[in-house]
Amino acid sequence: MERSKQTRAPIYEALENFRRNRVVPFDVPGHKHGRGNPELVQLLGERCVSIDVNSMKPLDNLCHPVSVIKEAEELAADAFGADHAFLMVGGTTSAVQSMILSCCKKGDKIIMPRNVHRSAINALVLCGAKPIYVNPDVDQKLGIALGMKREDVIRAMEQNPDAVAVLVNNPTYYGICSDLRAIVKAAHDKGMLVLADEAHGTHFYFGKDLPVSAMAAGADIASVSMHKSGGSLTQSSFLLTGKGVHPGHIRQIINLTQTTSGSYLLLSSLDISRRNLALRGEESFRAVTALAEYARDEINKIGDYYAFGREMINGDSIYDFDPTKLSIHTLDIGLAGIEVYDILRDEYDIQIEFGDLGNILAYLSIGDRIREVERLVTALADLKRRYKKDKTGMLSQEYIAPKVVMTPQDSFYAAKESLPLEETAGRVCSEFVMCYPPGIPVLAPGEEITDEIINYIVYAKEKGCSMTGPEDERIQRLNVLKNCEVKEYGNVVF
Amino acid sequence: MEMWFSDIHTDGVKLSIRIEEQLFSSQSQVQRIDVLESRDFGKILVVDGDLMLTERDEFIYHEMITHVPMAVHPDVKEVLVMGGGDGGVVRELIKYDTIEQIDVVEPDPLLVEVCRKYIPEIANSLTDSRVNIYHEDGLRFIRSKGDAYDLIIIDSPNPFGAGEGLFTKEFYGNCYNALHEDGIMINQNESPFYTEEAFQCQRMHKRILETFPICRVYQAHIPSYPSGHWLFGFASKKYHPLNDLDKVGWKLRGIHTRYYEPRLHAGVFALPVYVEALLRDVENIE
């Protein structure tokens, strides 16, 4: 990374120039620097609406960058150690989808852990590729899915030598990393590409003593949620590519689904945030790690909570752990994670990232201060004092290994019928069901519904998880395939 | 030359005081601290641009936050003061020789230093042998305490700054836990007059109601504070602020005050109708 160049922010600078020139807008957007929508100006402020502008020569065009966006991409590529970087405005969802669509077509096989974000399986619905799932390892006490074991990934590769790519979470929502370097080596030996979902890994590129980033590990394409740990505006993201990936092809794929009116608020936020991380990221993330370590110590002192950290590392399915992640196991106070999540919000005015059956995750970032961490820790102490109860009968298992019957695309578009949830056991689901967040499907299109899954859905709903995916918004009914015999389509789950 | 300090009360209201001299100004780890000299209010302590106390009227606040619980609880030995680095509350507390221990949790050491230098009449109380000063975060301090105090006084300036944590349910819950079974907690409860503060008033009252069995609000008139009309919260596990008031006992202690008086005590819990309505609004939810 060339530090002196990283002080530039070409999109931001072009916008500043544009503003100073007081250009008269006879183009879209129609609010014309906010004048046509005073209430919007009151909400967002003059500065914000004045840079909500359209693509034009001095500001470049996201679909075909030739000037300032191109420069911003080059600076981002340099900052992230990538060959090429693409500015994304449709969230990391669009980055993950573009990454998969760029290397898979109908019928191609792609190896991935089953605890992927829904956006990855969505891409398979769109392109018709066939997932070869690797069951992630599971921590029995915490109930969470971990990374993939090396031997499981390698076995999947050996049994599917025709697979075109392997997708890896780097890290998972809980901050757990698989052995990315080993997976990259094995995949490249077999001529497969490695795609990394780094929705939760932006800081790996800038901090010291953090898990390896996808580009450093030699992965081919990575989707990086700049708006999560990177500090840019919601929905803005980067797609990174390594050596040997043709940027022109990736651009074409992105342009299949990405808006032609990319927001300059999002683009400039990517530009400024990249500059900030390149110049100050190392120091900032050192502070975030210190804050998370402090919080872990204090929370573990309360007793009955378990804020887990690097002691989990096992050399394989927890090859590395992101120390900025603050996940807390809550079952020993007799409350599901989702219940603690709700109590913290409703009674203590503390909003955390998510709660699942046995854990909560508090997201720490460059915007956090010690005083808010003190509030969280103190609230957890008070919550335990008031609510602690026996934990008998509490479910903990977050991950259920799927039975895959059909590809996501075939099942999504097949003839289907709607059945009450409790009558669906043994049938093949044609839609997604997941708790959101974290957005990892418990059922994806083409998977068999089992009693265990139905119990999970009923229990999670009862505990207050926000379930999404199905057509029926109350999740009382599910769409299942008509006339489909349940038969696994081969060696698909490892 | 004219120099004026303006304390912003709302977006549209401010109190301006003519300043003779700026005695001190510095940024600590926690906050910006200024000390100003004025003709009408004497020395003024300003933190992050907000007026904290003036020499002229601080006695009202400090007497009312201290003597009300002291006249109710029959045997206060261990007291915790959250905030209070200016020493005002402690100055009132050390008038009681029955108190054995006063813990003061003031996150900012500079604040204590500045107050001792510029307002020693108030802050020299902190040198009393019964006083222990802890320079740490209030929430962190309280988490580890259980069944330790007879009285907790929350002397924290405002619910929007560095002291925000001391206005939260988790804090009140941990205070409950830190008190003996007959303990009392007093908090400054903001002004009920301006919309934003009135809302904070309600929130505080609601959170304390959810935590303590006895919760009453009382008032005082503090000229330099927004609207001049100020509230305090009396939260207690056992003693009632009026039924358990020992007027004679307090009088016999011979403590000198300029605002507090047991006869006044009985009156300050009688609130204006609009304030009653404001509080009842959140009480009814229960």
mmCIF file of N, CA and C in Angstrom, chain B residues 104-152:
data_model
loop_
_atom_site.group_PDB
_atom_site.id
_atom_site.type_symbol
_atom_site.label_atom_id
_atom_site.label_comp_id
_atom_site.label_asym_id
_atom_site.label_seq_id
_atom_site.Cartn_x
_atom_site.Cartn_y
_atom_site.Cartn_z
ATOM 1 N N VAL B 104 -16.614 8.547 47.154
ATOM 2 C CA VAL B 104 -16.953 9.463 46.070
ATOM 3 C C VAL B 104 -16.388 8.878 44.768
ATOM 4 N N VAL B 105 -17.262 8.643 43.791
ATOM 5 C CA VAL B 105 -16.792 8.107 42.516
ATOM 6 C C VAL B 105 -16.843 9.224 41.483
ATOM 7 N N GLU B 106 -15.688 9.780 41.204
ATOM 8 C CA GLU B 106 -15.595 10.905 40.270
ATOM 9 C C GLU B 106 -14.593 10.508 39.188
ATOM 10 N N PRO B 107 -15.070 10.250 37.962
ATOM 11 C CA PRO B 107 -14.174 9.759 36.918
ATOM 12 C C PRO B 107 -13.026 10.715 36.577
ATOM 13 N N ASP B 108 -13.215 12.001 36.809
ATOM 14 C CA ASP B 108 -12.233 12.961 36.313
ATOM 15 C C ASP B 108 -11.378 13.567 37.431
ATOM 16 N N PRO B 109 -10.120 13.134 37.568
ATOM 17 C CA PRO B 109 -9.255 13.688 38.626
ATOM 18 C C PRO B 109 -9.037 15.191 38.475
ATOM 19 N N LEU B 110 -9.013 15.670 37.227
ATOM 20 C CA LEU B 110 -8.765 17.104 37.027
ATOM 21 C C LEU B 110 -9.877 17.946 37.655
ATOM 22 N N LEU B 111 -11.112 17.431 37.571
ATOM 23 C CA LEU B 111 -12.235 18.186 38.129
ATOM 24 C C LEU B 111 -12.024 18.419 39.628
ATOM 25 N N VAL B 112 -11.601 17.393 40.333
ATOM 26 C CA VAL B 112 -11.366 17.508 41.770
ATOM 27 C C VAL B 112 -10.251 18.526 42.040
ATOM 28 N N GLU B 113 -9.199 18.407 41.261
ATOM 29 C CA GLU B 113 -8.057 19.304 41.432
ATOM 30 C C GLU B 113 -8.466 20.768 41.214
ATOM 31 N N VAL B 114 -9.195 20.993 40.145
ATOM 32 C CA VAL B 114 -9.618 22.353 39.807
ATOM 33 C C VAL B 114 -10.537 22.915 40.888
ATOM 34 N N CYS B 115 -11.463 22.100 41.358
ATOM 35 C CA CYS B 115 -12.404 22.582 42.375
ATOM 36 C C CYS B 115 -11.662 22.897 43.677
ATOM 37 N N ARG B 116 -10.677 22.060 44.009
ATOM 38 C CA ARG B 116 -9.956 22.326 45.253
ATOM 39 C C ARG B 116 -9.157 23.608 45.158
ATOM 40 N N LYS B 117 -8.725 23.925 43.951
ATOM 41 C CA LYS B 117 -7.944 25.146 43.795
ATOM 42 C C LYS B 117 -8.834 26.399 43.726
ATOM 43 N N TYR B 118 -9.931 26.308 42.983
ATOM 44 C CA TYR B 118 -10.714 27.526 42.716
ATOM 45 C C TYR B 118 -11.945 27.695 43.598
ATOM 46 N N ILE B 119 -12.515 26.571 44.098
ATOM 47 C CA ILE B 119 -13.642 26.725 45.012
ATOM 48 C C ILE B 119 -13.382 25.911 46.282
ATOM 49 N N PRO B 120 -12.306 26.257 46.989
ATOM 50 C CA PRO B 120 -11.907 25.459 48.164
ATOM 51 C C PRO B 120 -12.971 25.437 49.255
ATOM 52 N N GLU B 121 -13.786 26.502 49.347
ATOM 53 C CA GLU B 121 -14.827 26.526 50.391
ATOM 54 C C GLU B 121 -15.752 25.327 50.221
ATOM 55 N N ILE B 122 -15.903 24.890 48.978
ATOM 56 C CA ILE B 122 -16.766 23.731 48.713
ATOM 57 C C ILE B 122 -15.938 22.452 48.711
ATOM 58 N N ALA B 123 -14.820 22.485 47.988
ATOM 59 C CA ALA B 123 -14.133 21.235 47.670
ATOM 60 C C ALA B 123 -13.156 20.774 48.743
ATOM 61 N N ASN B 124 -12.820 21.630 49.688
ATOM 62 C CA ASN B 124 -11.914 21.170 50.738
ATOM 63 C C ASN B 124 -12.537 20.093 51.611
ATOM 64 N N SER B 125 -13.880 19.989 51.538
ATOM 65 C CA SER B 125 -14.574 18.926 52.270
ATOM 66 C C SER B 125 -14.029 17.557 51.877
ATOM 67 N N LEU B 126 -13.484 17.457 50.651
ATOM 68 C CA LEU B 126 -13.029 16.159 50.146
ATOM 69 C C LEU B 126 -11.802 15.643 50.892
ATOM 70 N N THR B 127 -11.184 16.508 51.692
ATOM 71 C CA THR B 127 -10.004 16.062 52.439
ATOM 72 C C THR B 127 -10.402 15.426 53.776
ATOM 73 N N ASP B 128 -11.682 15.434 54.105
ATOM 74 C CA ASP B 128 -12.143 14.806 55.346
ATOM 75 C C ASP B 128 -11.667 13.347 55.392
ATOM 76 N N SER B 129 -11.294 12.891 56.579
ATOM 77 C CA SER B 129 -10.678 11.552 56.679
ATOM 78 C C SER B 129 -11.642 10.425 56.322
ATOM 79 N N ARG B 130 -12.941 10.691 56.360
ATOM 80 C CA ARG B 130 -13.906 9.640 56.043
ATOM 81 C C ARG B 130 -14.111 9.469 54.537
ATOM 82 N N VAL B 131 -13.519 10.384 53.771
ATOM 83 C CA VAL B 131 -13.781 10.398 52.329
ATOM 84 C C VAL B 131 -12.747 9.582 51.549
ATOM 85 N N ASN B 132 -13.229 8.685 50.680
ATOM 86 C CA ASN B 132 -12.362 7.981 49.730
ATOM 87 C C ASN B 132 -12.797 8.376 48.324
ATOM 88 N N ILE B 133 -11.858 8.864 47.538
ATOM 89 C CA ILE B 133 -12.226 9.245 46.171
ATOM 90 C C ILE B 133 -11.767 8.176 45.203
ATOM 91 N N TYR B 134 -12.658 7.705 44.371
ATOM 92 C CA TYR B 134 -12.325 6.717 43.341
ATOM 93 C C TYR B 134 -12.452 7.377 41.970
ATOM 94 N N HIS B 135 -11.325 7.450 41.257
ATOM 95 C CA HIS B 135 -11.401 8.017 39.912
ATOM 96 C C HIS B 135 -11.659 6.898 38.914
ATOM 97 N N GLU B 136 -12.888 6.462 38.842
ATOM 98 C CA GLU B 136 -13.199 5.446 37.836
ATOM 99 C C GLU B 136 -14.622 5.606 37.353
ATOM 100 N N ASP B 137 -14.963 4.830 36.343
ATOM 101 C CA ASP B 137 -16.295 4.904 35.780
ATOM 102 C C ASP B 137 -17.320 4.443 36.815
ATOM 103 N N GLY B 138 -18.405 5.209 36.937
ATOM 104 C CA GLY B 138 -19.420 4.916 37.940
ATOM 105 C C GLY B 138 -20.065 3.553 37.760
ATOM 106 N N LEU B 139 -20.357 3.213 36.510
ATOM 107 C CA LEU B 139 -20.999 1.924 36.247
ATOM 108 C C LEU B 139 -20.069 0.789 36.641
ATOM 109 N N ARG B 140 -18.801 0.940 36.321
ATOM 110 C CA ARG B 140 -17.843 -0.110 36.632
ATOM 111 C C ARG B 140 -17.720 -0.272 38.143
ATOM 112 N N PHE B 141 -17.713 0.866 38.843
ATOM 113 C CA PHE B 141 -17.570 0.836 40.300
ATOM 114 C C PHE B 141 -18.742 0.103 40.951
ATOM 115 N N ILE B 142 -19.939 0.449 40.495
ATOM 116 C CA ILE B 142 -21.135 -0.046 41.192
ATOM 117 C C ILE B 142 -21.382 -1.536 40.933
ATOM 118 N N ARG B 143 -20.909 -2.031 39.777
ATOM 119 C CA ARG B 143 -21.181 -3.433 39.418
ATOM 120 C C ARG B 143 -20.705 -4.425 40.471
ATOM 121 N N SER B 144 -19.606 -4.081 41.131
ATOM 122 C CA SER B 144 -19.012 -5.067 42.029
ATOM 123 C C SER B 144 -19.501 -4.902 43.471
ATOM 124 N N LYS B 145 -20.423 -3.953 43.698
ATOM 125 C CA LYS B 145 -20.854 -3.678 45.068
ATOM 126 C C LYS B 145 -22.200 -4.339 45.363
ATOM 127 N N GLY B 146 -22.287 -4.929 46.554
ATOM 128 C CA GLY B 146 -23.563 -5.501 46.986
ATOM 129 C C GLY B 146 -23.727 -5.271 48.471
ATOM 130 N N ASP B 147 -24.924 -4.836 48.911
ATOM 131 C CA ASP B 147 -25.234 -4.659 50.330
ATOM 132 C C ASP B 147 -24.141 -3.857 51.044
ATOM 133 N N ALA B 148 -23.794 -2.705 50.514
ATOM 134 C CA ALA B 148 -22.629 -1.978 51.013
ATOM 135 C C ALA B 148 -22.937 -0.582 51.544
ATOM 136 N N TYR B 149 -24.069 0.003 51.164
ATOM 137 C CA TYR B 149 -24.311 1.410 51.521
ATOM 138 C C TYR B 149 -25.694 1.618 52.137
ATOM 139 N N ASP B 150 -25.765 2.655 52.984
ATOM 140 C CA ASP B 150 -27.067 3.087 53.515
ATOM 141 C C ASP B 150 -27.696 4.120 52.590
ATOM 142 N N LEU B 151 -26.830 4.880 51.935
ATOM 143 C CA LEU B 151 -27.331 5.985 51.117
ATOM 144 C C LEU B 151 -26.456 6.130 49.876
ATOM 145 N N ILE B 152 -27.113 6.254 48.724
ATOM 146 C CA ILE B 152 -26.382 6.561 47.488
ATOM 147 C C ILE B 152 -26.940 7.872 46.942
#
